[in-house]
Coordinates of C-alpha atoms in Angstrom, one line a residue:
M1 CA -24.5 -19.4 -23.0
N2 CA -20.0 -19.4 -24.2
A3 CA -17.7 -20.6 -22.0
K4 CA -16.5 -17.1 -21.2
A5 CA -19.9 -16.5 -19.7
S6 CA -20.5 -19.6 -17.5
V7 CA -17.1 -18.2 -15.5
K8 CA -17.9 -18.2 -12.0
R9 CA -15.3 -17.0 -9.2
S10 CA -16.1 -17.1 -5.6
L11 CA -14.4 -14.1 -2.9
V12 CA -14.0 -14.6 0.4
F13 CA -12.9 -10.6 1.8
F14 CA -10.7 -11.6 5.2
L15 CA -11.9 -8.2 6.9
I16 CA -9.1 -7.0 9.5
P17 CA -9.2 -4.4 12.6
E18 CA -9.5 -0.7 10.9
F19 CA -9.7 -1.8 7.4
T20 CA -10.5 0.9 5.0
M21 CA -13.8 0.6 3.4
V22 CA -12.9 3.1 0.4
A23 CA -10.5 0.2 -0.4
F24 CA -12.9 -2.7 0.2
A25 CA -15.8 -1.3 -1.0
T26 CA -14.3 -0.3 -5.1
A27 CA -13.2 -3.6 -4.9
L28 CA -16.4 -5.5 -4.1
E29 CA -18.7 -3.3 -6.3
P30 CA -17.3 -3.8 -9.7
L31 CA -18.1 -7.4 -9.0
R32 CA -21.7 -6.4 -8.2
I33 CA -22.4 -4.3 -11.1
A34 CA -20.6 -7.5 -13.2
N35 CA -23.5 -9.4 -12.1
R36 CA -25.7 -7.0 -12.4
M37 CA -25.0 -6.2 -16.4
L38 CA -24.2 -9.8 -16.8
G39 CA -27.8 -11.0 -15.8
H40 CA -26.3 -13.8 -13.6
D41 CA -24.0 -14.1 -10.9
A42 CA -20.6 -14.8 -12.0
Y43 CA -19.3 -13.9 -9.1
R44 CA -19.9 -14.6 -5.2
W45 CA -18.5 -13.4 -1.8
R46 CA -18.7 -14.0 1.3
L47 CA -16.7 -12.0 4.1
A48 CA -15.1 -13.3 6.9
S49 CA -13.3 -12.2 10.5
S50 CA -10.8 -14.3 12.4
D51 CA -14.1 -14.7 15.0
G52 CA -17.0 -14.8 12.8
R53 CA -17.4 -11.2 14.9
P54 CA -18.4 -8.1 13.0
V55 CA -15.5 -6.2 12.2
R56 CA -14.8 -2.3 12.8
A57 CA -13.2 -0.5 9.9
S58 CA -11.0 2.6 10.1
N59 CA -13.6 4.8 10.0
G60 CA -15.4 3.3 12.7
V61 CA -18.4 1.6 10.7
E62 CA -19.5 -2.1 12.0
C63 CA -19.3 -4.6 9.2
A64 CA -21.4 -7.8 10.0
V65 CA -19.5 -11.0 7.9
D66 CA -20.9 -14.3 7.3
T67 CA -17.6 -16.9 8.7
S68 CA -15.0 -17.1 10.5
L69 CA -11.9 -19.1 10.1
E70 CA -12.7 -22.2 11.6
E71 CA -15.1 -22.3 9.3
E72 CA -13.1 -20.8 6.3
R73 CA -10.7 -24.0 7.2
R74 CA -13.5 -26.6 7.3
K75 CA -14.9 -25.3 3.6
M76 CA -11.4 -25.5 2.6
G77 CA -12.0 -29.4 1.4
G78 CA -15.3 -29.0 0.3
P79 CA -17.4 -27.3 -2.7
D80 CA -17.5 -24.1 -1.4
R81 CA -13.9 -23.2 -1.9
P82 CA -12.9 -19.6 -3.1
S83 CA -11.3 -19.7 -5.8
M84 CA -9.9 -16.2 -4.4
V85 CA -9.3 -14.8 -0.9
V86 CA -8.5 -11.0 -0.5
V87 CA -7.2 -10.0 2.7
C88 CA -8.7 -6.1 3.8
S89 CA -6.6 -4.6 5.9
G90 CA -5.6 -0.7 6.7
I91 CA -4.0 1.6 9.4
D92 CA -2.1 0.0 11.8
V93 CA -1.3 -3.4 9.7
E94 CA 1.5 -2.9 11.8
K95 CA 0.5 -4.8 15.0
Y96 CA -1.2 -7.0 13.3
S97 CA -0.4 -10.4 14.2
N98 CA -2.3 -13.5 13.7
R99 CA -1.3 -16.8 13.1
T100 CA -3.8 -19.1 12.7
A101 CA -5.0 -16.8 9.9
F102 CA -1.0 -16.7 8.3
A103 CA -1.4 -20.0 8.6
W104 CA -5.3 -20.5 6.4
L105 CA -3.5 -17.9 3.9
R106 CA -0.8 -20.4 3.1
E107 CA -2.8 -23.7 2.9
E108 CA -5.4 -21.8 1.0
Y109 CA -2.4 -20.3 -1.8
N110 CA -0.9 -23.8 -1.4
R111 CA -3.9 -25.4 -2.8
G112 CA -4.1 -23.0 -5.7
V113 CA -6.3 -20.4 -4.3
A114 CA -5.4 -16.9 -5.6
V115 CA -4.6 -14.3 -2.7
G116 CA -5.1 -10.8 -3.0
G117 CA -4.2 -8.1 -0.5
L118 CA -5.9 -4.5 -0.2
C119 CA -4.7 -1.2 0.8
T120 CA -1.7 -2.3 3.3
G121 CA -2.8 -5.9 3.1
A122 CA 0.4 -6.9 0.8
H123 CA 1.7 -6.2 4.5
V124 CA -0.6 -9.1 6.3
L125 CA 0.5 -11.4 3.0
A126 CA 4.4 -11.2 3.6
S127 CA 4.2 -12.0 7.4
A128 CA 2.5 -14.8 6.5
G129 CA 5.5 -15.9 4.1
L130 CA 3.5 -15.5 0.8
L131 CA 5.6 -12.6 -1.2
S132 CA 9.2 -13.6 -1.2
N133 CA 10.5 -12.7 -4.7
K134 CA 7.0 -11.8 -5.6
R135 CA 6.0 -8.7 -6.8
C136 CA 3.3 -6.7 -5.0
A137 CA 2.5 -3.2 -4.4
I138 CA 1.3 -1.5 -1.3
H139 CA -0.1 2.1 0.0
W140 CA 2.8 4.3 -0.7
E141 CA 2.2 5.6 3.3
N142 CA 3.2 2.3 4.3
L143 CA 6.4 1.4 1.9
P144 CA 8.8 2.5 3.6
G145 CA 8.1 0.5 7.1
F146 CA 7.2 -1.8 4.7
S147 CA 10.8 -2.6 2.2
E148 CA 12.4 -2.3 5.4
K149 CA 10.8 -4.8 7.4
F150 CA 10.2 -7.4 4.4
P151 CA 13.2 -7.0 2.3
K152 CA 12.8 -9.9 0.1
A153 CA 9.4 -8.5 -1.0
N154 CA 10.1 -6.7 -4.5
V155 CA 7.7 -4.0 -3.5
F156 CA 6.5 -0.8 -5.9
A157 CA 4.5 2.1 -5.5
D158 CA 2.5 1.4 -8.0
L159 CA -1.5 0.9 -7.9
F160 CA -1.5 -2.8 -8.1
E161 CA 0.4 -5.8 -9.2
V162 CA -0.3 -9.3 -10.1
D163 CA 2.0 -12.1 -9.7
Q164 CA 1.1 -15.2 -10.8
N165 CA -1.7 -16.0 -7.9
I166 CA -1.3 -12.9 -6.1
Y167 CA -2.8 -9.8 -6.4
T168 CA -2.2 -6.4 -4.4
C169 CA -3.0 -3.0 -4.9
A170 CA -2.7 0.2 -2.7
G171 CA -5.9 0.7 -1.6
G172 CA -8.5 3.4 -2.6
T173 CA -9.4 3.5 -5.8
A174 CA -6.8 1.5 -7.4
S175 CA -9.5 -1.4 -5.7
L176 CA -11.6 -0.7 -8.3
D177 CA -8.5 -0.5 -11.1
M178 CA -7.3 -4.2 -9.9
M179 CA -11.0 -5.9 -10.2
L180 CA -11.4 -4.2 -13.8
K181 CA -8.9 -5.8 -14.9
L182 CA -9.5 -9.4 -13.0
I183 CA -13.1 -8.7 -14.6
G184 CA -11.5 -8.2 -18.6
E185 CA -9.3 -11.4 -18.3
D186 CA -13.2 -13.4 -17.4
F187 CA -15.1 -12.0 -19.1
D188 CA -13.9 -9.0 -22.5
E189 CA -13.6 -5.5 -22.2
L190 CA -17.2 -4.5 -23.4
L191 CA -17.9 -6.0 -19.8
V192 CA -15.6 -4.1 -18.1
N193 CA -16.7 -0.5 -19.5
R194 CA -20.2 -1.2 -19.1
V195 CA -18.8 -1.5 -15.3
C196 CA -17.0 1.9 -15.9
E197 CA -20.0 3.1 -17.1
Q198 CA -21.7 2.5 -13.9
M199 CA -19.2 3.6 -11.7
L200 CA -18.8 6.9 -13.6
T201 CA -15.2 6.6 -14.4
D202 CA -14.1 6.4 -17.9
R203 CA -11.0 4.1 -18.0
V204 CA -9.0 1.5 -16.1
R205 CA -5.7 3.0 -15.1
S206 CA -2.4 1.2 -15.4
P207 CA -1.1 -0.9 -12.7
T208 CA 2.2 1.5 -13.2
D209 CA 0.5 4.5 -12.5
R210 CA 1.2 7.1 -9.8
Q211 CA -0.4 6.5 -6.7
R212 CA 0.5 10.1 -5.2
L213 CA 0.2 13.0 -7.2
P214 CA 3.3 13.9 -9.4
L215 CA 5.6 16.4 -7.8
R216 CA 4.3 18.8 -9.5
A217 CA 1.0 18.8 -8.4
R218 CA 1.9 18.1 -4.7
L219 CA 4.4 20.4 -4.3
G220 CA 3.8 23.5 -6.4
V221 CA 6.4 23.5 -8.0
Q222 CA 7.0 24.1 -11.7
N223 CA 10.6 24.8 -12.1
S224 CA 11.4 21.1 -14.1
K225 CA 14.7 21.4 -12.9
V226 CA 14.1 21.4 -9.3
L227 CA 11.6 18.8 -9.3
G228 CA 14.8 16.8 -10.8
I229 CA 17.1 17.4 -8.3
I230 CA 14.2 16.5 -6.0
E231 CA 13.3 12.7 -7.8
L232 CA 16.9 12.4 -7.2
M233 CA 17.0 13.1 -3.3
E234 CA 13.8 11.0 -2.8
A235 CA 15.2 8.0 -5.1
N236 CA 18.3 8.4 -2.8
L237 CA 17.6 8.6 0.8
S238 CA 19.5 5.9 2.8
E239 CA 23.1 7.2 0.9
P240 CA 22.6 10.8 0.5
L241 CA 24.2 12.4 -2.7
S242 CA 26.9 15.1 -2.2
L243 CA 25.6 18.5 -3.7
I244 CA 28.3 18.3 -6.4
E245 CA 27.1 15.1 -7.8
I246 CA 23.2 16.3 -7.8
A247 CA 24.8 19.3 -10.0
D248 CA 26.2 16.5 -12.5
G249 CA 23.4 14.7 -12.4
V250 CA 21.3 18.0 -13.3
G251 CA 23.8 20.1 -15.1
L252 CA 23.7 22.8 -13.0
S253 CA 26.5 24.4 -11.0
R254 CA 26.3 24.4 -6.9
R255 CA 25.5 28.1 -6.9
Q256 CA 22.4 27.9 -9.6
I257 CA 20.9 25.3 -7.5
E258 CA 21.6 26.8 -4.0
R259 CA 19.9 29.7 -5.5
L260 CA 17.2 27.5 -7.6
F261 CA 16.3 26.2 -4.5
R262 CA 16.0 29.5 -1.9
Q263 CA 13.1 30.6 -5.4
E264 CA 11.7 27.8 -5.2
M265 CA 11.3 26.0 -1.9
G266 CA 12.1 29.4 0.1
R267 CA 15.2 26.3 1.6
S268 CA 18.8 25.4 0.7
P269 CA 18.9 22.3 -1.3
A270 CA 20.8 20.5 1.9
R271 CA 18.0 21.6 4.3
Y272 CA 15.3 20.6 1.7
Y273 CA 17.0 17.1 1.6
L274 CA 17.0 16.7 5.2
E275 CA 13.6 17.1 5.4
V276 CA 12.8 14.6 3.3
R277 CA 14.9 12.2 5.2
L278 CA 13.6 13.1 8.0
D279 CA 10.3 12.6 6.8
R280 CA 10.5 9.1 5.9
A281 CA 12.7 8.2 9.2
R282 CA 8.8 9.4 10.7
H283 CA 7.2 7.1 8.7
L284 CA 9.9 4.2 9.7
L285 CA 9.0 5.2 13.5
I286 CA 5.7 4.7 13.0
Q287 CA 5.2 1.4 11.3
S288 CA 7.9 -0.3 11.8
S289 CA 9.8 -1.7 15.0
L290 CA 13.3 -1.1 13.6
P291 CA 15.6 0.1 16.6
V292 CA 16.6 3.4 16.2
V293 CA 19.9 3.2 15.1
E294 CA 18.7 1.5 12.2
V295 CA 15.7 3.8 11.1
A296 CA 19.3 6.5 11.6
V297 CA 21.1 4.3 8.9
A298 CA 17.9 3.9 7.1
C299 CA 17.2 7.3 6.5
G300 CA 21.6 8.6 5.5
F301 CA 22.8 9.5 8.8
V302 CA 26.0 8.1 10.1
S303 CA 25.3 8.2 14.0
A304 CA 22.5 7.5 16.0
S305 CA 22.5 10.9 18.1
H306 CA 22.9 13.1 15.1
F307 CA 19.9 12.1 13.8
S308 CA 18.4 12.7 16.6
K309 CA 19.2 15.8 17.3
C310 CA 18.5 16.5 13.7
Y311 CA 14.8 14.7 14.6
R312 CA 14.3 16.7 17.1
E313 CA 15.4 20.1 16.2
L314 CA 12.4 19.7 13.6
Y315 CA 9.8 18.1 15.0
A316 CA 10.6 18.8 18.6
R317 CA 10.5 15.6 19.9
S318 CA 13.2 13.1 20.2
P319 CA 12.7 10.1 17.9
Q320 CA 11.8 7.7 20.9
Q321 CA 9.0 10.0 22.1
E322 CA 7.8 9.8 18.8
R323 CA 7.3 5.8 19.0
N324 CA 6.0 6.2 22.5
D325 CA 3.7 8.6 21.8
R326 CA 2.1 6.3 19.0
K327 CA 2.7 3.5 21.6
Q328 CA -0.1 5.2 23.8
M329 CA -2.1 5.9 21.1
L330 CA -2.7 2.5 19.6
A331 CA -3.2 1.8 23.1
A332 CA -5.8 4.0 24.4

């Protein structure tokens, strides 16, 4: 058996309440299949929770674990110390706060253990202080709130990111791509291809592949000029561009842009731009604890009163009501 074939990687999957099952499963299964293809256990894993009790996923399925944080801390200095710890989280990760877990993650990392985050796991790693000046990925729906709360983290809307000994992915099937990259580093492309064949997937996606559908598919719009304008809008939310600046950017007149948006989007470009900014604001209100006035500024509004007026007109509730309703739902 050559050196490559003898590689063993021991992983701890740390489950947080409401973790996303699909991200967890697509991270674990390629390791199981790789072991089967190799004929020996190159990868070993165990599941952990904060107290050693089962953890309920966001789909309601309860998952038993092997160890608690206390037990994992005892293992750090012995032969059962893992080579990688992977945080599995999902919805409502913003409310998760566990100083013991954060300290454990920092200590594992400082001892040379790789750390990873699936789906919204980057939020937990950032809360533990591990992502300052690090590249990371998080699910697109959580990206606005994350970037506002952790400005020192270099977050990207990529499928996954690897920065030195930190692995993060956007969840869903992106977990599969990240683990296939790991398997490829440990062994070779032949093993990766055999795992892909077993999982009925035809390729390993690039880290920078899109998380979301391209605008053309997502919006059902085919006009390239309109798509280019929308991309400009989505890239400039905190400091909105004027219609003149947009026109200069795409080489059209204001009148042409107005006509195109009426035809393709059924509304004026100004109205569409406003709705895009309000959609980002809604994500921030739900996912972050930023004061309403800071949410307004982050989404390009000059005052909280104007922001509240526009928000109420679109969503039939005030920004504060949106946040209060969310808190009540979480408390229920």
